[in-house]
mmCIF file of C-alpha atoms in Angstrom:
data_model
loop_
_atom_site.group_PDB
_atom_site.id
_atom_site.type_symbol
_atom_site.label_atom_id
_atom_site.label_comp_id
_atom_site.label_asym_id
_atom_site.label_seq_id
_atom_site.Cartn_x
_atom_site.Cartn_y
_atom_site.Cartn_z
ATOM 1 C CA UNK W 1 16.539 -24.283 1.119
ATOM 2 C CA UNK W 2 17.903 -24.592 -2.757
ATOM 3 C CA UNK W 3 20.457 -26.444 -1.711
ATOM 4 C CA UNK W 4 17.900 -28.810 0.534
ATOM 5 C CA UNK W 5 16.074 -29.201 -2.912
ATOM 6 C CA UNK W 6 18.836 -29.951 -4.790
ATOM 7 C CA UNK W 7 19.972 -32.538 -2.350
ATOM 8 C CA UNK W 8 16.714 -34.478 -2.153
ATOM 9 C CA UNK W 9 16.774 -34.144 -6.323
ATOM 10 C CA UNK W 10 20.012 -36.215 -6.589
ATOM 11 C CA UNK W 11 19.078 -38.660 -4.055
ATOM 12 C CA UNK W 12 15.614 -39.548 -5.826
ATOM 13 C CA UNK W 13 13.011 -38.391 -3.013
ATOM 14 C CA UNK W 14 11.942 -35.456 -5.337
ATOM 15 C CA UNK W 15 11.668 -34.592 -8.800
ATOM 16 C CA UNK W 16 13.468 -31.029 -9.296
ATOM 17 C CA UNK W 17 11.990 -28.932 -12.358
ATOM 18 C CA UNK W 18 13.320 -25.682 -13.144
ATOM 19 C CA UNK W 19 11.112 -23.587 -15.533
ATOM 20 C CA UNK W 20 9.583 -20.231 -16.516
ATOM 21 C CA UNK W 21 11.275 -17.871 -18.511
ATOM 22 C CA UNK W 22 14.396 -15.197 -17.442
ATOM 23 C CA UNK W 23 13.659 -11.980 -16.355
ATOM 24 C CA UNK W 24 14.257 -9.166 -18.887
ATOM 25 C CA UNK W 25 16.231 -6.107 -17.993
ATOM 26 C CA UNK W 26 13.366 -4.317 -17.940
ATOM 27 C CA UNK W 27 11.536 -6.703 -15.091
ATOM 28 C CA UNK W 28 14.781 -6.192 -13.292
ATOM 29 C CA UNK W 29 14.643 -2.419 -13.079
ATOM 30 C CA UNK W 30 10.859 -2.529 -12.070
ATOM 31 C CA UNK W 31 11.704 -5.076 -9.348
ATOM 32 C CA UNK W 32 10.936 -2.718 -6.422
ATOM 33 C CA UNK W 33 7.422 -2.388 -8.156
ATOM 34 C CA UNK W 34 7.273 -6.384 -7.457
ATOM 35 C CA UNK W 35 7.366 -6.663 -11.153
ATOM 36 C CA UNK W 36 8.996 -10.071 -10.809
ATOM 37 C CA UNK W 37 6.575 -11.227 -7.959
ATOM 38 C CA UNK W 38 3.781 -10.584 -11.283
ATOM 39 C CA UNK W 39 6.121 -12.876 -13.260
ATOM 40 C CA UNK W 40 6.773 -15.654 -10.145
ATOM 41 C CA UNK W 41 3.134 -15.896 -9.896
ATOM 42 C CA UNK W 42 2.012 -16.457 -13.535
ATOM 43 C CA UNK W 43 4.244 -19.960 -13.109
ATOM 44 C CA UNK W 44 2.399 -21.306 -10.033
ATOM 45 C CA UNK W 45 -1.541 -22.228 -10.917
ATOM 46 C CA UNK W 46 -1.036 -25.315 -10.780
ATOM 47 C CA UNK W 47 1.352 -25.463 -8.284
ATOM 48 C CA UNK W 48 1.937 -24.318 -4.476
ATOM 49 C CA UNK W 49 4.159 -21.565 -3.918
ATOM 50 C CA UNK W 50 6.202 -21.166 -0.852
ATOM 51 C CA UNK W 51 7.762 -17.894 0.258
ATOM 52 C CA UNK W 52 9.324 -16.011 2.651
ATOM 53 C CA UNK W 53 7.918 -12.818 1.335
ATOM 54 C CA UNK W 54 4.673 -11.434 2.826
ATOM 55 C CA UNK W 55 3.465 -9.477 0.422
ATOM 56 C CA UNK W 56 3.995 -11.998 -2.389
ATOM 57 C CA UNK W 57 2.059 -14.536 -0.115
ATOM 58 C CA UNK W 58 -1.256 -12.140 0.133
ATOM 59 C CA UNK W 59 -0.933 -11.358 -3.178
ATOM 60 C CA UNK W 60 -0.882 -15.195 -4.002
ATOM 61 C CA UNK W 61 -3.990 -15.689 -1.471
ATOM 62 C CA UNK W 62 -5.333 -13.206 -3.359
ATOM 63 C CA UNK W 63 -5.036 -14.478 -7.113
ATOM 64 C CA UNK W 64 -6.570 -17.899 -5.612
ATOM 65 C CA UNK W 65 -3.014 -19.964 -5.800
ATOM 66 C CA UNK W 66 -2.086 -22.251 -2.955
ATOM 67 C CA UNK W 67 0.402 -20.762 -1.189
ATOM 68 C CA UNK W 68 2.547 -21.283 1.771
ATOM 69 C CA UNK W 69 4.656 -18.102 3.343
ATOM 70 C CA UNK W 70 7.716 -19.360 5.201
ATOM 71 C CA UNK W 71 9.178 -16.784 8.271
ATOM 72 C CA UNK W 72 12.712 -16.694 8.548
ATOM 73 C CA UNK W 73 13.342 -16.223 12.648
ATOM 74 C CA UNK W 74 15.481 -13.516 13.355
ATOM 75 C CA UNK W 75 17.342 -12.684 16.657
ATOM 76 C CA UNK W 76 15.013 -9.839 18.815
ATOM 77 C CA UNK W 77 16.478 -6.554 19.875
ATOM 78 C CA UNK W 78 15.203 -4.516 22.624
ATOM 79 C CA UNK W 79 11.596 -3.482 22.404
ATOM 80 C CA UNK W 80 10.642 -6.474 20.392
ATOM 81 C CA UNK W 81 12.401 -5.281 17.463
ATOM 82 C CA UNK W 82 14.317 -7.945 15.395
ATOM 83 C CA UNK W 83 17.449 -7.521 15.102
ATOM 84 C CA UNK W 84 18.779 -5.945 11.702
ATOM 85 C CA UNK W 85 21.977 -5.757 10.821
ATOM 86 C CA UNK W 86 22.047 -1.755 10.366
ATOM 87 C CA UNK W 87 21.699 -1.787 14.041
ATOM 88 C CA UNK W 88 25.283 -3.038 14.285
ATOM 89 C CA UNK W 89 26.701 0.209 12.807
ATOM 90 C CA UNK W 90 24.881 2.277 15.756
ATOM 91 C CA UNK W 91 26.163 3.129 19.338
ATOM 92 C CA UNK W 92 24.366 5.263 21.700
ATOM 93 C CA UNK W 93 25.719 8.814 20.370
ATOM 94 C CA UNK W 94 25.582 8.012 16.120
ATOM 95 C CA UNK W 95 22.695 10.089 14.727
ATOM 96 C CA UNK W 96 22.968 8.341 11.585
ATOM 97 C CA UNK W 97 25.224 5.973 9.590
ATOM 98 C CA UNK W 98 26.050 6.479 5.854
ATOM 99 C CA UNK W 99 26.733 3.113 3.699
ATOM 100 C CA UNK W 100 28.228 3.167 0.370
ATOM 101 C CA UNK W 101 29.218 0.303 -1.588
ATOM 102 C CA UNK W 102 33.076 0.133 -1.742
ATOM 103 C CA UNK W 103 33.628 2.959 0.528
ATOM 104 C CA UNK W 104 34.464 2.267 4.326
ATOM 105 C CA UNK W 105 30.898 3.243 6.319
ATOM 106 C CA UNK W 106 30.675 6.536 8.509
ATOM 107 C CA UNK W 107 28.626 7.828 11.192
ATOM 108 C CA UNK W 108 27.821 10.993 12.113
ATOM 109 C CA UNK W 109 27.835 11.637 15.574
ATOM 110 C CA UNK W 110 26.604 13.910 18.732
ATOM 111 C CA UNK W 111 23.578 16.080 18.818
ATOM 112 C CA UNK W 112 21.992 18.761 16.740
ATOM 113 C CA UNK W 113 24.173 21.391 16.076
ATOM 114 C CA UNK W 114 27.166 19.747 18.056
ATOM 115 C CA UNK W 115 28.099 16.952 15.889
ATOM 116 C CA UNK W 116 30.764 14.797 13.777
ATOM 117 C CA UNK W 117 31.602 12.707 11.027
ATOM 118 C CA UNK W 118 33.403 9.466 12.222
ATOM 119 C CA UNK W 119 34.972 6.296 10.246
ATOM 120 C CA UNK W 120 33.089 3.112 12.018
ATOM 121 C CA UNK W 121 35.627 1.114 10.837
ATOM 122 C CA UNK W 122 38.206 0.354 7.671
ATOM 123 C CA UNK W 123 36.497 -2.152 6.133
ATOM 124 C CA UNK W 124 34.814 -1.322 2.773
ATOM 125 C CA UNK W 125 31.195 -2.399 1.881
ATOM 126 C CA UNK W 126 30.885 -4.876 -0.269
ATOM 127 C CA UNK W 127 27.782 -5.872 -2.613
ATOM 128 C CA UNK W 128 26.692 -8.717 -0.745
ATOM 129 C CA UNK W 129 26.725 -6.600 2.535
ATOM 130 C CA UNK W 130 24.690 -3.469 1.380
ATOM 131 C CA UNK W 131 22.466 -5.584 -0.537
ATOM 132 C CA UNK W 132 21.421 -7.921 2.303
ATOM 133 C CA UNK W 133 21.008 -4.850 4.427
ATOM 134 C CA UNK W 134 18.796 -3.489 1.707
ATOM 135 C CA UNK W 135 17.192 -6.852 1.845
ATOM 136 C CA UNK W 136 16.797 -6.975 5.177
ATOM 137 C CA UNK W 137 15.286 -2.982 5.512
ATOM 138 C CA UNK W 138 12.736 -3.833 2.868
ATOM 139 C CA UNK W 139 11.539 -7.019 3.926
ATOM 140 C CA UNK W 140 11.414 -5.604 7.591
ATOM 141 C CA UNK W 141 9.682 -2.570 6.049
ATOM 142 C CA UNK W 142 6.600 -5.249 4.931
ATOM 143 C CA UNK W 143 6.267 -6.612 8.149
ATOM 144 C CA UNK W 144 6.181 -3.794 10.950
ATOM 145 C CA UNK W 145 2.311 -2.229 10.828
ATOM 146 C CA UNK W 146 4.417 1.272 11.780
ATOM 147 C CA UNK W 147 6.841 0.973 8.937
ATOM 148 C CA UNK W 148 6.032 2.430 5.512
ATOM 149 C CA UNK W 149 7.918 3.134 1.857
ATOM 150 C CA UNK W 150 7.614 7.231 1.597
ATOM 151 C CA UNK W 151 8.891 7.320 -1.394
ATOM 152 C CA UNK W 152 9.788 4.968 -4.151
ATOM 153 C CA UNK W 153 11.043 6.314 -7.596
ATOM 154 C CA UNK W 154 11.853 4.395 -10.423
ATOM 155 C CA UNK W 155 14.819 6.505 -11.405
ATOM 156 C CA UNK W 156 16.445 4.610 -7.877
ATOM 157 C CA UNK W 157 15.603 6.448 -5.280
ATOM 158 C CA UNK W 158 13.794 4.958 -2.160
ATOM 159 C CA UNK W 159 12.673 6.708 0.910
ATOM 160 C CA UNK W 160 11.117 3.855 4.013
ATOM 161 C CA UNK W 161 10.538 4.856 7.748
ATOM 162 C CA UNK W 162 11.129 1.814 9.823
ATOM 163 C CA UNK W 163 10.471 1.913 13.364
ATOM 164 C CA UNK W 164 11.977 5.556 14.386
ATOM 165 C CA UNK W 165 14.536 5.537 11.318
ATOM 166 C CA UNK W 166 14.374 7.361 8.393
ATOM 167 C CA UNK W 167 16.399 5.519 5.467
ATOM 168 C CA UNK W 168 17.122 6.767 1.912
ATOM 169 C CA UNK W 169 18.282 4.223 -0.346
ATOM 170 C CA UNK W 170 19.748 5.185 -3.682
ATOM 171 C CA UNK W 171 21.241 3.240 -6.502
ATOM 172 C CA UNK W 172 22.169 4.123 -10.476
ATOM 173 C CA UNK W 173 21.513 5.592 -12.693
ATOM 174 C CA UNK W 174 20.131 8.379 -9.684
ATOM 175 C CA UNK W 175 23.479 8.037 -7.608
ATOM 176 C CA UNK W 176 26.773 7.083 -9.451
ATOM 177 C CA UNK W 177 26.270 3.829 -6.486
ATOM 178 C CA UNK W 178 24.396 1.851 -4.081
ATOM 179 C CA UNK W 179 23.896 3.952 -1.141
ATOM 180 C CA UNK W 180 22.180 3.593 1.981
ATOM 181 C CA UNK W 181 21.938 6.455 4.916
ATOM 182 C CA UNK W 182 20.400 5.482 8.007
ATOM 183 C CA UNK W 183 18.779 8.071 10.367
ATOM 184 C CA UNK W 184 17.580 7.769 13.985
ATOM 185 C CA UNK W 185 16.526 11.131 16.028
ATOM 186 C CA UNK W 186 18.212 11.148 19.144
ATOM 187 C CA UNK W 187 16.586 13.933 20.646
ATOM 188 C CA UNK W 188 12.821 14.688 21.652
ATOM 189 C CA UNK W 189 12.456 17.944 23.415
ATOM 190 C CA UNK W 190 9.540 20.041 24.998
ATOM 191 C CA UNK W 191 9.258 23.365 24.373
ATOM 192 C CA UNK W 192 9.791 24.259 28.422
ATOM 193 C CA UNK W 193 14.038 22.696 27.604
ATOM 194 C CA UNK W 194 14.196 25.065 25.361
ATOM 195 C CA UNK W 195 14.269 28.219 28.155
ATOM 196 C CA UNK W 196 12.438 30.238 25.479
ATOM 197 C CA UNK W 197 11.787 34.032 26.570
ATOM 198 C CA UNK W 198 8.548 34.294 28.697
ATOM 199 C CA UNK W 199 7.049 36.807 25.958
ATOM 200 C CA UNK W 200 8.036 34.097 23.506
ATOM 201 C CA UNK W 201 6.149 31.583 25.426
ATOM 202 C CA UNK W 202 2.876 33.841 25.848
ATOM 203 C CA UNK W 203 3.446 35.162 21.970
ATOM 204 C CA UNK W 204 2.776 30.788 21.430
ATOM 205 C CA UNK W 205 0.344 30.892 23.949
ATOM 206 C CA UNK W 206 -1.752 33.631 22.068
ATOM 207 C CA UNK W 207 -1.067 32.738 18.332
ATOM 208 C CA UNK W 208 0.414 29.932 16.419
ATOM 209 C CA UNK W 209 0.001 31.452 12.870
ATOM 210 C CA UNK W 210 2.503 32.482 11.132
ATOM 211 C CA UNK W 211 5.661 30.840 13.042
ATOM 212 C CA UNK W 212 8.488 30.132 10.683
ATOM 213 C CA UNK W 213 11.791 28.266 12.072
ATOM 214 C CA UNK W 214 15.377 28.552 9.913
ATOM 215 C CA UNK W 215 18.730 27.282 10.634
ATOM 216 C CA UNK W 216 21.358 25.206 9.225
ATOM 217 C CA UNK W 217 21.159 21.664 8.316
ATOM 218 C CA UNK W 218 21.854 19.902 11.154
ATOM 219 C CA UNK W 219 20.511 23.051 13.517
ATOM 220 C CA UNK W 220 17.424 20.863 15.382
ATOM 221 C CA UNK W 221 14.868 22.604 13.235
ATOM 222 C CA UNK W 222 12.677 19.808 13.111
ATOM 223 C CA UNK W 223 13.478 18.789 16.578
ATOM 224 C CA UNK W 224 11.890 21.794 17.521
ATOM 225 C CA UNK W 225 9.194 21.849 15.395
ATOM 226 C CA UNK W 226 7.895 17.841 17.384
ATOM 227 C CA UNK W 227 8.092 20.001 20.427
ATOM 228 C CA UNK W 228 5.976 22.944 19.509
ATOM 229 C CA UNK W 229 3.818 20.368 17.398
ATOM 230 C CA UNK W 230 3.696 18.875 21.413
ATOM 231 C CA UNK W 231 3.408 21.600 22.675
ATOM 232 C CA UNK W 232 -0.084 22.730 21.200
ATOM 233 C CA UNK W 233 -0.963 19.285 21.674
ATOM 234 C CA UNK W 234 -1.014 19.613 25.124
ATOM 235 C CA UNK W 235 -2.868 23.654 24.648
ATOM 236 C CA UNK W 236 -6.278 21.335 23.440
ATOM 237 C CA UNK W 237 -5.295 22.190 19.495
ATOM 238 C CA UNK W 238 -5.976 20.092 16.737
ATOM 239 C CA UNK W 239 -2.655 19.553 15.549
ATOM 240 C CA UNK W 240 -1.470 17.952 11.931
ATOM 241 C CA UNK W 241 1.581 17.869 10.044
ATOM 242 C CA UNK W 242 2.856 18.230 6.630
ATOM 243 C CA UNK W 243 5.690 17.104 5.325
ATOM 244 C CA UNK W 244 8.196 14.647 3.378
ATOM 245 C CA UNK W 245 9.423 12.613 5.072
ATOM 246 C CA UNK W 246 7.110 12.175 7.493
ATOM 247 C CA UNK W 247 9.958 11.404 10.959
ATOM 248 C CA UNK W 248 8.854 14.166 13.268
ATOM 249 C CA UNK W 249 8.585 12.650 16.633
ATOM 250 C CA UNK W 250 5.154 13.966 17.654
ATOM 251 C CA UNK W 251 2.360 12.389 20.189
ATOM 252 C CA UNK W 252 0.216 10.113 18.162
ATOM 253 C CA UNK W 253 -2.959 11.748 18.297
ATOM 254 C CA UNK W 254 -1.220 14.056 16.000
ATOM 255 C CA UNK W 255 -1.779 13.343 12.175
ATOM 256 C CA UNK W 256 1.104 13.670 9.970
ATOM 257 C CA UNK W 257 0.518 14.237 6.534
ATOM 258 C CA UNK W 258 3.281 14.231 3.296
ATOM 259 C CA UNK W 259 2.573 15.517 -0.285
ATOM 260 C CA UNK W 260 0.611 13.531 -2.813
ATOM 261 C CA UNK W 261 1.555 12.151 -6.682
ATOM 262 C CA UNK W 262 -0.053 13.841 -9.009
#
């Protein structure tokens, strides 16, 4: 589209005007905050703003600007799901990919307890790549009514479910570099695949105070947690969750509810 511009400038059938001032360091560090969205904004009463970003666009709507949001189309994956390009990194048995600029990108692989680290391929990330996949996550994040930013620290730390992943996102000065990790459950259980004792199952039955599950990283904990959460589901309980992140794969009648700022 710049270029577009540019090329219409030089031929006469628009006049091209760059203005406003350049961000300070500090506007660039708040960024995530939409600090520079603020500063975009303050240039354009008397003017009509177009953008590809939705939230900048009811923001504008909001301040009374005229404003017209431009949607970028993007290829569909199954379920109606556009098609991102984290999805390329993922095969049927990764659990979750790990992306780090100038390192080669690995997946870990196999099931809960019974799993792997595994080079996807030799090529390292570069900037442009993690960044547009940043990009892409947030931006994606905005749109889907189901997606949501857990957590978002100015230090450079970023926590967003979209769809059924969980994704951390870390940069400097919090991680010594950009970093993304990418995680998708692969398993959703019921309690009745887990062959649990039959006094077990009538000790659930009876009472559900007091339960407390421990393991290793990596053991299913939270796996099995969905499918007792399920489980009393299904036994008429009210059932709600707390925790951070909120990714447990439970029914949706079942609230789930993470910790809140102070």
């Amino acid at each position: 589209v710049l270029k577009k511009l540019r090329e219409y400038h030089n031929k006469g059938k628009i006049k091209l005007e760059l203005v406003g001032k350049r961000p300070t360091m500090e506007q660039i560090k708040l960024n995530y905050g939409g600090e520079l969205d603020a500063a975009i904004r303050q240039d354009t009463h008397d003017v009509t703003l177009i953008t590809g970003d939705k939230v900048q666009y009811d923001m504008g709507i909001f301040e009374g600007l005229n404003v017209i949001l431009i949607k970028e189309e993007v290829k569909k994956k199954k379920k109606g799901l556009p098609h991102l390009k984290l999805f390329d990194f993922f095969d049927e048995n990764t659990m979750s990919v790990h992306l780090k600029r100038y390192i080669t990108p690995y997946a870990k692989k196999g099931s809960p307890g019974n799993w792997y680290l595994s080079k996807i391929n030799d090529e390292y990330i570069t900037t442009k790549q993690i960044e547009d996949i940043i990009y892409e996550i947030l931006e994606a994040v905005k749109e889907d009514p189901r997606s949501f930013i857990e957590i978002e620290k100015k230090g450079g730390a970023t926590v967003a479910i979209l769809y059924e992943y969980r994704i951390v996102i870390t940069r400097p000065p919090f991680s010594n570099e950009v970093e993304v990790t990418i995680t998708k459950p692969l398993i959703k259980k019921t309690i009745q695949e887990y062959n649990l004792d039959n006094k077990l199952i009538k000790r659930l039955q009876r009472e559900s105070e007091g339960i407390l599950i421990s393991g290793r990283p990596g053991a299913g904990k939270s796996t099995f947690a969905a499918a007792l959460s399920n489980y009393y589901l299904k036994q008429n309980k009210i059932v709600k969750t707390l925790e951070s992140v909120r990714d447990l794969q439970v029914s949706p009648e079942i609230t789930q509810y993470t910790k809140l700022e102070r």
